[in-house]
XYZ file of N, CA and C in Angstrom:
834
model
N 115.710 108.853 90.278
C 114.793 108.809 91.421
C 113.776 109.937 91.295
N 112.461 109.644 91.422
C 111.449 110.695 91.305
C 111.567 111.711 92.428
N 111.155 112.947 92.133
C 111.199 114.005 93.140
C 110.221 113.697 94.263
N 110.548 114.099 95.511
C 109.620 113.881 96.633
C 108.285 114.569 96.379
N 107.232 113.970 96.882
C 105.902 114.547 96.694
C 105.748 115.796 97.556
N 105.094 116.837 97.038
C 104.813 118.012 97.874
C 103.858 117.640 98.997
N 104.056 118.268 100.154
C 103.272 117.922 101.336
C 102.250 119.010 101.662
N 101.102 118.581 102.177
C 100.088 119.508 102.660
C 100.474 119.991 104.063
N 99.666 120.853 104.644
C 99.988 121.425 105.951
C 99.994 120.378 107.061
N 99.294 119.244 106.848
C 99.273 118.191 107.863
C 100.440 117.218 107.722
N 101.332 117.471 106.743
C 102.501 116.625 106.560
C 102.301 115.465 105.602
N 101.064 115.229 105.169
C 100.788 114.161 104.216
C 100.915 114.681 102.783
N 101.170 113.794 101.820
C 101.284 114.241 100.425
C 100.041 114.993 99.967
N 100.277 116.058 99.240
C 99.214 116.918 98.754
C 98.551 116.262 97.540
N 97.231 116.097 97.588
C 96.497 115.500 96.474
C 95.983 116.600 95.557
N 96.393 116.546 94.292
C 95.891 117.514 93.325
C 94.508 117.165 92.829
N 94.170 115.876 92.869
C 92.865 115.424 92.416
C 92.553 114.054 92.969
N 91.279 113.732 93.030
C 90.800 112.431 93.510
C 89.818 111.893 92.480
N 89.978 110.619 92.131
C 89.077 110.014 91.158
C 89.010 108.510 91.369
N 88.119 107.857 90.653
C 88.038 106.403 90.613
C 88.352 105.999 89.173
N 89.444 105.249 88.988
C 89.787 104.777 87.649
C 90.733 103.591 87.736
N 90.854 102.857 86.654
C 91.722 101.690 86.610
C 93.187 102.129 86.547
N 94.044 101.353 87.187
C 95.489 101.583 87.133
C 96.180 100.233 86.958
N 97.388 100.256 86.411
C 98.140 99.025 86.238
C 98.826 98.638 87.543
N 99.295 97.382 87.590
C 100.042 96.922 88.762
C 101.291 97.782 88.971
N 102.029 98.047 87.891
C 103.256 98.839 88.005
C 102.955 100.254 88.489
N 101.874 100.838 87.979
C 101.481 102.190 88.383
C 101.107 102.220 89.864
N 100.414 101.182 90.301
C 100.008 101.089 91.699
C 101.224 100.977 92.611
N 102.181 100.124 92.248
C 103.394 99.940 93.055
C 104.188 101.239 93.127
N 104.407 101.874 91.990
C 105.210 103.105 91.965
C 104.558 104.192 92.801
N 103.243 104.370 92.636
C 102.541 105.434 93.352
C 102.584 105.207 94.859
N 102.297 104.002 95.288
C 102.213 103.756 96.726
C 103.585 103.756 97.392
N 104.625 103.340 96.680
C 105.978 103.452 97.251
C 106.304 104.930 97.516
N 106.064 105.778 96.541
C 106.363 107.201 96.708
C 105.503 107.860 97.766
N 104.218 107.484 97.812
C 103.315 108.109 98.782
C 103.730 107.761 100.202
N 104.006 106.472 100.463
C 104.361 106.072 101.821
C 105.743 106.574 102.219
N 106.651 106.708 101.269
C 107.941 107.322 101.595
C 107.730 108.753 102.090
N 106.877 109.491 101.391
C 106.635 110.885 101.759
C 105.788 111.007 103.019
N 104.837 110.096 103.196
C 103.882 110.198 104.302
C 104.402 109.621 105.602
N 105.484 108.850 105.560
C 105.935 108.122 106.748
C 106.088 109.006 107.988
N 106.781 110.157 107.917
C 106.922 110.962 109.146
C 105.587 111.408 109.737
N 104.662 111.887 108.889
C 103.372 112.367 109.389
C 102.531 111.218 109.922
N 102.535 110.102 109.196
C 101.742 108.937 109.614
C 102.209 108.415 110.967
N 103.515 108.308 111.148
C 104.039 107.766 112.400
C 103.915 108.772 113.544
N 103.989 110.076 113.230
C 103.747 111.078 114.263
C 102.301 111.003 114.760
N 101.382 110.713 113.840
C 99.963 110.644 114.196
C 99.597 109.332 114.876
N 100.154 108.215 114.391
C 99.695 106.901 114.846
C 100.756 106.064 115.558
N 101.987 106.547 115.591
C 103.064 105.743 116.147
C 102.847 105.335 117.595
N 102.330 106.246 118.407
C 102.118 105.922 119.819
C 101.072 104.821 119.971
N 100.038 104.851 119.120
C 98.992 103.831 119.193
C 99.519 102.481 118.687
N 100.333 102.511 117.643
C 100.896 101.273 117.109
C 101.904 100.653 118.074
N 102.606 101.512 118.808
C 103.625 101.034 119.740
C 104.929 100.711 119.044
N 105.979 100.524 119.833
C 107.285 100.165 119.285
C 107.407 98.662 119.063
N 106.717 97.883 119.891
C 106.752 96.422 119.785
C 105.408 95.889 120.243
N 104.403 96.057 119.393
C 103.043 95.642 119.709
C 102.402 95.152 118.418
N 101.358 94.351 118.522
C 100.732 93.766 117.339
C 99.254 94.114 117.354
N 98.916 95.177 116.613
C 97.548 95.674 116.504
C 97.002 95.256 115.145
N 95.886 94.537 115.135
C 95.323 94.081 113.870
C 94.560 95.169 113.131
N 94.108 96.198 113.838
C 93.352 97.253 113.170
C 92.933 98.326 114.145
N 92.287 99.378 113.625
C 91.917 100.515 114.471
C 90.961 100.186 115.604
N 90.250 99.058 115.527
C 89.326 98.694 116.606
C 90.051 98.320 117.892
N 91.344 98.020 117.801
C 92.116 97.716 118.999
C 92.340 96.238 119.254
N 91.984 95.368 118.314
C 92.242 93.934 118.486
C 93.733 93.672 118.389
N 94.295 93.052 119.428
C 95.726 92.757 119.475
C 95.966 91.254 119.374
N 97.082 90.897 118.761
C 97.414 89.486 118.604
C 97.630 88.822 119.959
N 98.086 89.564 120.945
C 98.259 89.001 122.288
C 96.946 88.437 122.826
N 95.818 89.033 122.406
C 94.509 88.564 122.844
C 93.866 87.614 121.828
N 94.008 87.920 120.549
C 93.314 87.144 119.521
C 93.979 85.805 119.242
N 95.322 85.764 119.285
C 96.083 84.533 119.045
C 95.718 83.897 117.704
N 95.554 84.696 116.687
C 95.187 84.184 115.367
C 96.335 83.425 114.702
N 97.562 83.766 115.078
C 98.736 83.089 114.523
C 99.145 81.869 115.336
N 98.564 81.715 116.517
C 98.948 80.610 117.383
C 100.281 80.872 118.063
N 100.916 79.821 118.525
C 102.210 79.933 119.197
C 103.289 80.227 118.158
N 103.964 81.357 118.285
C 104.964 81.754 117.282
C 106.392 81.450 117.725
N 106.593 81.022 118.958
C 107.946 80.769 119.465
C 108.647 79.715 118.610
N 109.834 80.065 118.145
C 110.620 79.152 117.338
C 110.172 79.035 115.894
N 109.133 79.780 115.508
C 108.622 79.703 114.141
C 109.259 80.792 113.290
N 109.419 80.514 112.006
C 109.902 81.505 111.050
C 108.682 82.216 110.468
N 108.618 83.541 110.656
C 107.418 84.311 110.317
C 107.771 85.403 109.321
N 106.922 85.561 108.303
C 107.028 86.650 107.337
C 105.943 87.668 107.619
N 106.331 88.947 107.766
C 105.341 90.026 107.830
C 105.394 90.817 106.537
N 104.250 90.979 105.913
C 104.123 91.715 104.660
C 103.524 93.087 104.940
N 104.167 94.144 104.430
C 103.684 95.490 104.680
C 103.898 95.871 106.131
N 105.136 95.770 106.583
C 105.428 95.908 108.022
C 105.434 97.347 108.504
N 105.529 98.340 107.608
C 105.618 99.727 108.047
C 106.838 99.937 108.921
N 106.653 100.507 110.093
C 107.767 100.709 111.024
C 108.059 99.460 111.854
N 107.364 98.379 111.555
C 107.632 97.022 112.069
C 107.339 96.788 113.550
N 106.312 97.424 114.141
C 105.997 97.090 115.541
C 105.528 95.650 115.697
N 104.765 95.143 114.723
C 104.290 93.749 114.809
C 105.464 92.782 114.738
N 106.411 93.069 113.846
C 107.583 92.191 113.700
C 108.399 92.163 114.986
N 108.517 93.300 115.664
C 109.267 93.319 116.924
C 108.498 92.588 118.022
N 107.173 92.695 118.027
C 106.384 91.932 118.997
C 106.577 90.436 118.773
N 106.550 90.016 117.526
C 106.756 88.608 117.197
C 108.160 88.156 117.602
N 109.145 89.021 117.394
C 110.520 88.706 117.791
C 110.603 88.516 119.300
N 109.964 89.418 120.051
C 109.966 89.303 121.515
C 109.267 88.028 121.982
N 108.316 87.532 121.158
C 107.598 86.303 121.501
C 108.372 85.057 121.079
N 109.569 85.236 120.523
C 110.418 84.102 120.206
C 110.433 83.663 118.761
N 109.791 84.434 117.879
C 109.772 84.079 116.468
C 111.030 84.580 115.758
N 111.358 83.941 114.644
C 112.397 84.413 113.726
C 111.669 85.136 112.597
N 111.825 86.454 112.515
C 110.935 87.263 111.679
C 111.679 87.917 110.525
N 111.051 87.819 109.351
C 111.452 88.597 108.187
C 110.303 89.560 107.901
N 110.586 90.863 107.937
C 109.552 91.878 107.753
C 109.870 92.704 106.512
N 108.922 92.821 105.613
C 109.188 93.577 104.390
C 108.143 94.653 104.174
N 108.563 95.685 103.488
C 107.689 96.788 103.137
C 108.159 97.378 101.820
N 107.232 98.006 101.114
C 107.546 98.659 99.854
C 108.276 99.977 100.070
N 108.076 100.600 101.239
C 108.519 101.970 101.482
C 109.847 102.050 102.229
N 110.826 102.691 101.605
C 112.104 102.929 102.273
C 111.931 103.873 103.458
N 110.986 104.814 103.348
C 110.740 105.741 104.446
C 110.252 105.036 105.693
N 109.345 104.089 105.535
C 108.862 103.314 106.672
C 109.973 102.432 107.242
N 110.753 101.817 106.379
C 111.811 100.930 106.848
C 112.927 101.690 107.564
N 113.147 102.950 107.200
C 114.142 103.760 107.907
C 113.743 103.919 109.373
N 112.463 104.174 109.608
C 111.989 104.285 110.991
C 112.029 102.921 111.681
N 111.748 101.857 110.924
C 111.822 100.511 111.499
C 113.226 100.198 111.987
N 114.234 100.600 111.242
C 115.619 100.360 111.661
C 115.945 101.134 112.933
N 115.456 102.372 113.031
C 115.678 103.161 114.246
C 115.050 102.483 115.461
N 113.832 101.975 115.300
C 113.145 101.341 116.416
C 113.755 99.985 116.748
N 114.276 99.287 115.753
C 115.018 98.053 116.043
C 116.187 98.362 116.978
N 116.897 99.434 116.651
C 118.071 99.795 117.452
C 117.680 100.222 118.864
N 116.613 100.998 118.997
C 116.248 101.529 120.311
C 115.604 100.474 121.213
N 114.952 99.472 120.618
C 114.292 98.439 121.421
C 115.174 97.218 121.656
N 116.210 97.066 120.838
C 117.026 95.861 120.922
C 116.359 94.639 120.318
N 115.252 94.840 119.621
C 114.544 93.761 118.924
C 114.778 93.959 117.429
N 115.378 92.999 116.777
C 115.859 93.228 115.414
C 115.383 92.164 114.427
N 114.105 92.186 114.043
C 113.680 91.339 112.937
C 114.418 91.760 111.667
N 114.599 90.838 110.755
C 115.220 91.154 109.464
C 114.276 92.023 108.653
N 114.795 93.132 108.113
C 113.987 94.080 107.348
C 114.382 94.024 105.877
N 113.382 93.987 105.000
C 113.626 93.944 103.566
C 112.706 94.932 102.859
N 113.238 95.634 101.857
C 112.382 96.437 100.993
C 112.025 95.578 99.782
N 110.749 95.274 99.637
C 110.323 94.377 98.572
C 108.834 94.546 98.322
N 108.401 94.037 97.186
C 107.010 94.061 96.755
C 106.399 92.686 97.017
N 105.213 92.646 97.577
C 104.556 91.374 97.855
C 104.333 90.557 96.587
N 104.302 91.219 95.439
C 104.108 90.505 94.186
C 105.318 89.708 93.747
N 106.460 89.928 94.381
C 107.687 89.193 94.041
C 108.503 89.036 95.315
N 108.100 88.134 96.180
C 108.747 87.966 97.482
C 110.156 87.393 97.317
N 111.161 88.016 97.940
C 112.543 87.547 97.799
C 112.875 86.410 98.763
N 112.024 85.377 98.777
C 112.173 84.248 99.683
C 112.003 82.955 98.895
N 112.652 81.897 99.388
C 112.572 80.596 98.733
C 111.213 79.946 98.976
N 110.867 79.008 98.120
C 109.644 78.237 98.295
C 109.643 77.539 99.658
N 108.476 77.532 100.314
C 108.269 76.770 101.551
C 109.307 77.111 102.623
N 109.630 78.405 102.751
C 110.710 78.810 103.661
C 110.226 79.448 104.958
N 108.905 79.683 105.118
C 108.395 80.272 106.357
C 107.241 79.424 106.887
N 107.060 79.476 108.208
C 105.998 78.709 108.864
C 104.678 79.468 108.924
N 104.782 80.792 109.097
C 103.616 81.650 109.244
C 103.845 82.938 108.468
N 102.758 83.595 108.074
C 102.858 84.905 107.439
C 101.711 85.769 107.945
N 101.939 87.079 107.972
C 100.912 87.983 108.467
C 101.029 89.329 107.771
N 99.936 90.073 107.821
C 99.904 91.427 107.260
C 98.824 92.204 107.992
N 99.227 93.118 108.843
C 98.289 93.905 109.633
C 98.078 95.257 108.957
N 97.015 95.349 108.156
C 96.751 96.550 107.351
C 97.984 96.900 106.519
N 98.672 95.879 106.038
C 99.898 96.087 105.272
C 99.628 96.221 103.794
N 100.230 95.359 102.988
C 100.252 95.577 101.551
C 98.964 95.311 100.795
N 98.084 94.429 101.264
C 97.019 93.924 100.399
C 96.044 94.985 99.876
N 95.617 95.984 100.668
C 94.689 96.964 100.098
C 95.288 97.812 98.976
N 96.605 97.782 98.835
C 97.271 98.626 97.845
C 97.750 97.850 96.620
N 97.390 96.563 96.541
C 97.883 95.687 95.481
C 96.817 95.503 94.408
N 97.198 95.746 93.161
C 96.255 95.561 92.057
C 95.986 94.082 91.806
N 97.052 93.287 91.725
C 96.930 91.850 91.469
C 96.977 91.109 92.801
N 95.907 91.167 93.570
C 95.931 90.565 94.903
C 95.961 89.042 94.827
N 95.365 88.463 93.790
C 95.401 87.011 93.665
C 96.839 86.535 93.444
N 97.596 87.279 92.641
C 98.999 86.947 92.450
C 99.806 87.125 93.720
N 99.486 88.170 94.499
C 100.185 88.405 95.762
C 99.904 87.279 96.753
N 98.656 86.846 96.832
C 98.311 85.747 97.731
C 98.994 84.452 97.305
N 99.118 84.249 95.990
C 99.820 83.068 95.490
C 101.296 83.112 95.878
N 101.888 84.308 95.904
C 103.284 84.446 96.335
C 103.433 84.077 97.811
N 102.493 84.522 98.636
C 102.544 84.150 100.051
C 102.402 82.637 100.196
N 101.489 82.034 99.442
C 101.316 80.580 99.494
C 102.587 79.864 99.058
N 103.295 80.440 98.097
C 104.528 79.819 97.598
C 105.598 79.732 98.679
N 105.740 80.780 99.488
C 106.829 80.792 100.469
C 106.443 80.108 101.781
N 105.149 79.836 101.976
C 104.710 79.138 103.188
C 104.971 77.634 103.076
N 105.333 77.046 104.194
C 105.423 75.592 104.251
C 104.018 74.994 104.277
N 103.820 73.799 103.713
C 102.515 73.140 103.819
C 102.081 73.046 105.280
N 100.817 73.382 105.513
C 100.307 73.435 106.877
C 100.486 74.786 107.534
N 101.087 75.740 106.812
C 101.308 77.080 107.354
C 100.045 77.922 107.341
N 100.117 79.057 108.015
C 98.963 79.954 108.138
C 99.348 81.367 107.732
N 98.431 82.041 107.036
C 98.576 83.453 106.682
C 97.367 84.190 107.230
N 97.607 85.230 108.034
C 96.536 86.052 108.589
C 96.762 87.488 108.135
N 95.726 88.097 107.552
C 95.854 89.457 107.026
C 94.623 90.272 107.382
N 94.841 91.487 107.862
C 93.732 92.407 108.083
C 93.721 93.453 106.978
N 92.507 93.773 106.525
C 92.315 94.740 105.442
C 91.144 95.650 105.804
N 91.014 96.749 105.062
C 89.824 97.584 105.221
C 88.588 96.730 104.969
N 87.610 96.811 105.840
C 86.395 96.047 105.599
C 85.718 96.552 104.321
N 85.336 95.646 103.432
C 84.703 96.102 102.185
C 83.476 96.982 102.383
N 82.813 96.839 103.526
C 81.609 97.638 103.780
C 81.915 99.125 103.934
N 83.174 99.479 104.172
C 83.503 100.896 104.342
C 83.388 101.670 103.028
N 83.499 100.984 101.891
C 83.600 101.687 100.610
C 82.348 102.450 100.179
N 81.151 101.981 100.439
C 79.982 102.761 99.991
C 79.724 104.021 100.809
N 80.419 104.168 101.961
C 80.130 105.267 102.871
C 81.220 106.345 102.828
N 80.904 107.553 103.259
C 81.915 108.615 103.311
C 83.034 108.277 104.292
N 84.194 108.861 104.062
C 85.372 108.631 104.912
C 85.281 109.526 106.142
N 84.309 109.268 106.999
C 84.055 110.118 108.162
C 83.839 109.241 109.391
N 84.357 109.659 110.561
C 84.128 108.885 111.789
C 82.769 109.131 112.423
N 81.984 110.062 111.876
C 80.705 110.450 112.466
C 79.598 109.500 112.008
N 78.922 108.821 112.936
C 77.826 107.919 112.533
C 76.727 108.617 111.743
N 76.587 109.935 111.916
C 75.568 110.669 111.165
C 75.853 110.667 109.668
N 77.097 110.348 109.312
C 77.486 110.325 107.893
C 77.375 108.937 107.268
N 76.733 108.006 107.971
C 76.583 106.653 107.416
C 75.451 106.631 106.387
N 75.690 107.343 105.306
C 74.767 107.406 104.177
C 75.482 106.873 102.947
N 74.869 105.947 102.256
C 75.510 105.341 101.095
C 75.702 106.390 100.000
N 76.953 106.540 99.556
C 77.266 107.514 98.505
C 77.878 106.854 97.268
N 78.055 105.530 97.314
C 78.612 104.818 96.175
C 78.181 103.362 96.216
N 78.491 102.646 95.161
C 78.103 101.246 95.074
C 79.143 100.343 95.717
N 78.685 99.453 96.575
C 79.550 98.423 97.161
C 80.195 97.573 96.072
N 79.532 97.438 94.947
C 79.983 96.549 93.882
C 80.904 97.230 92.873
N 81.192 98.511 93.067
C 82.103 99.234 92.178
C 83.541 98.970 92.616
N 84.241 98.118 91.852
C 85.617 97.761 92.210
C 86.651 98.736 91.640
N 86.243 99.814 91.034
C 87.189 100.762 90.455
C 88.081 101.348 91.548
N 89.411 101.291 91.388
C 90.305 101.781 92.449
C 90.094 103.260 92.779
N 90.363 103.586 94.045
C 90.415 104.975 94.502
C 91.805 105.507 94.191
N 91.867 106.651 93.517
C 93.142 107.185 93.020
C 93.285 108.649 93.409
N 94.472 109.009 93.893
C 94.821 110.422 94.073
C 95.916 110.766 93.070
N 95.848 111.971 92.527
C 96.810 112.419 91.524
C 97.464 113.723 91.961
N 98.623 114.011 91.352
C 99.262 115.306 91.613
C 98.710 116.350 90.647
N 99.300 117.526 90.669
C 98.801 118.611 89.833
C 98.895 118.340 88.349
N 99.798 117.436 87.958
C 99.976 117.098 86.544
C 99.145 115.888 86.128
N 98.371 115.335 87.066
C 97.539 114.190 86.751
C 98.222 112.853 86.924
N 99.451 112.846 87.446
C 100.160 111.594 87.693
C 99.611 110.925 88.946
N 99.413 109.621 88.889
C 98.882 108.880 90.030
C 99.913 108.844 91.153
N 99.510 109.264 92.371
C 100.429 109.273 93.513
C 99.945 108.389 94.669
N 98.719 107.889 94.604
C 98.193 107.013 95.653
C 97.081 106.174 95.048
N 97.058 104.882 95.416
C 96.023 103.977 94.909
C 95.573 103.053 96.032
N 94.266 102.855 96.126
C 93.729 101.852 97.041
C 92.666 101.057 96.288
N 92.685 99.744 96.493
C 91.832 98.850 95.708
C 90.702 98.278 96.569
N 89.505 98.302 96.021
C 88.328 97.774 96.716
C 87.990 96.382 96.204
N 87.705 95.488 97.162
C 87.193 94.159 96.834
C 86.052 93.840 97.783
N 85.042 93.148 97.279
C 83.932 92.737 98.127
C 84.382 91.570 99.009
N 83.564 91.223 99.990
C 83.878 90.065 100.828
C 83.983 88.811 99.960
N 83.063 88.666 99.018
C 83.113 87.520 98.115
C 84.387 87.486 97.282
N 84.854 88.657 96.837
C 86.110 88.719 96.086
C 87.265 88.193 96.927
N 87.327 88.616 98.191
C 88.407 88.168 99.061
C 88.369 86.652 99.240
N 87.183 86.108 99.443
C 87.060 84.657 99.618
C 87.544 83.937 98.362
N 87.095 84.373 97.203
C 87.497 83.720 95.950
C 88.998 83.835 95.711
N 89.592 84.997 96.009
C 91.027 85.180 95.779
C 91.856 84.317 96.727
N 91.421 84.219 97.979
C 92.125 83.377 98.952
C 92.102 81.911 98.502
N 90.941 81.445 98.092
C 90.798 80.053 97.668
C 91.574 79.795 96.375
N 91.531 80.737 95.432
C 92.237 80.579 94.166
C 93.745 80.490 94.364
N 94.264 81.114 95.431
C 95.696 81.074 95.714
C 96.117 79.774 96.382
N 95.160 78.902 96.698
C 95.486 77.606 97.267
C 95.248 77.478 98.751
N 94.679 78.512 99.370
C 94.423 78.478 100.805
C 93.048 77.894 101.120
N 92.908 77.451 102.343
C 91.606 77.160 102.929
C 91.279 78.306 103.879
N 90.120 78.904 103.709
C 89.735 80.030 104.569
C 89.218 79.479 105.893
N 90.012 79.656 106.947
C 89.662 79.104 108.261
C 88.690 79.998 109.021
N 88.779 81.318 108.794
C 87.913 82.235 109.540
C 87.909 83.592 108.865
N 86.817 84.297 109.042
C 86.706 85.721 108.708
C 86.354 86.440 109.999
N 87.252 87.287 110.471
C 87.051 87.983 111.745
C 86.691 89.438 111.457
N 85.596 89.908 112.060
C 85.190 91.302 111.961
C 85.271 91.880 113.369
N 86.413 92.476 113.730
C 86.615 92.905 115.116
C 85.600 93.967 115.554
N 85.068 93.762 116.750
C 84.240 94.797 117.359
C 85.141 95.781 118.101
N 84.617 96.959 118.340
C 85.416 98.003 118.984
C 85.778 97.581 120.403
N 87.034 97.739 120.758
C 87.506 97.351 122.082
C 86.918 98.282 123.142
N 86.262 97.749 124.153
C 85.685 98.608 125.204
C 86.741 99.506 125.837
N 86.399 100.780 125.991
C 87.305 101.737 126.613
C 88.292 102.389 125.661
N 88.379 101.897 124.435
C 89.309 102.489 123.471
C 88.693 103.761 122.886
N 89.430 104.871 122.941
C 88.899 106.168 122.517
C 89.535 106.684 121.236
N 90.511 105.960 120.701
C 91.246 106.422 119.521
C 90.328 106.583 118.312
N 90.431 107.722 117.628
C 89.786 107.923 116.324
C 90.877 107.884 115.268
N 90.672 107.072 114.236
C 91.713 106.824 113.238
C 91.044 106.914 111.869
N 91.174 108.086 111.215
C 90.475 108.261 109.949
C 88.979 108.121 110.158
N 88.334 107.224 109.399
C 86.893 107.037 109.555
C 86.547 106.112 110.709
N 87.555 105.466 111.297
C 87.307 104.549 112.408
C 87.159 105.338 113.712
N 86.107 105.068 114.451
C 85.877 105.753 115.726
C 85.039 104.853 116.626
N 85.034 105.101 117.942
C 84.183 104.291 118.826
C 82.706 104.347 118.440
N 82.222 105.532 118.063
C 80.801 105.678 117.745
C 80.443 104.922 116.474
N 81.280 105.061 115.446
C 81.001 104.351 114.193
C 81.267 102.851 114.347
N 82.315 102.514 115.099
C 82.664 101.115 115.296
C 81.600 100.330 116.041
N 80.739 101.014 116.781
C 79.649 100.342 117.481
C 78.526 99.928 116.535
N 78.554 100.479 115.296
C 77.455 100.257 114.359
C 77.829 99.376 113.172
N 79.012 99.592 112.605
C 79.408 98.862 111.391
C 80.866 98.431 111.502
N 81.239 97.326 110.865
C 82.626 96.885 110.919
C 83.527 97.753 110.051
N 84.770 97.925 110.495
C 85.735 98.697 109.721
C 86.919 97.874 109.254
N 87.076 96.672 109.806
C 88.229 95.819 109.501
C 87.750 94.399 109.233
N 88.386 93.752 108.270
C 88.152 92.342 107.988
C 89.480 91.615 108.132
N 89.502 90.550 108.921
C 90.717 89.756 109.109
C 90.514 88.397 108.447
N 91.389 88.081 107.490
C 91.334 86.824 106.742
C 92.302 85.839 107.388
N 91.779 84.724 107.852
C 92.612 83.674 108.464
C 92.678 82.517 107.471
N 93.855 82.315 106.890
C 94.017 81.426 105.736
C 95.037 80.322 106.057
N 94.648 79.079 105.862
C 95.539 77.945 106.097
C 95.946 77.304 104.764
N 97.206 76.932 104.673
C 97.706 76.237 103.494
C 97.658 74.737 103.766
N 96.937 73.978 102.951
C 96.830 72.531 103.210
C 98.207 71.839 103.221
N 98.303 70.762 103.966
C 99.539 69.983 104.014
C 99.684 69.149 102.741
C-alpha cells in the first residue's frame, strides 16, 4: 500500500508541482484514488454541510435533483451512482424510494459514506470500484447518475461511458454533471475580474499535480463540449439534453472558482442527459 500523501496546512494533499502532460489510464486511477483518500477529511469539512447528508446537488450553482427532476421518478427503480463520494445523492435517492448502488474509487470517501448511512438510517449499497470496470451485470440498472463524480478524472471516458451503457437496461437514462469545458481557459479564481483567457480551450492535455519526487498524485482531464457529445454518442447513448445551470438566486456559497459573481457571467457546470435506446 502506498504511503499517505503529505498534507498542506489546509488539509489537502500538498502539491510539489503542477503541469499539463499526458498520463495513462492506470496512472490516472492510481493518482486520483490516493488523492481523494487523503483529501476526504478536508473536502468534507469544507463542503459537507453544503452537500448535505441526504441531498442531491448537481453542482456548485445549487441545482438540486428535487427541482430539476432530470432522472424522473426514481421510486422502485434500480439506480447506479458513479463517483458517489460520501454518498449524499445516493441517500437522497434511497429516501425517494430507489434501490441504489453507489460506487467510488476512494476508500476514504466511502468510509465517511458508511458513517452517514448509519447516522441517517438510509443505506444504499456502497462499492469501491472504478467506472472503467463496473462490477455489475449487463442491463442490471434502470438509471445511472454522476454528480461531479468520476468522469472528470477518467482518462478513457469513452470506455467509461460504454461501461455505463452496458449495465443500463434499454430505455435507461444516465445523467452526469462535469466541470463546464469553458472553465479551462480561465484562471481558477471566483473573482470575475480574473476572467482573462490564459490557455487554449482546445488544449486537451490533462492537468497534473505531482509530489516532490515528480510522481503524479492528481489528474483532471479536459474535454470540449464537442468531445463530450461525440463520446456520449459513441458509447451508444442519445443525448437528450445539455444543461448549463444558472446560479441559484440567493445562494452565497463560493466553491473553488465557482461563485455568485462569476456564475452570473459564465457557466461552471455542464450536465449531460443521456438516454439509452430501447
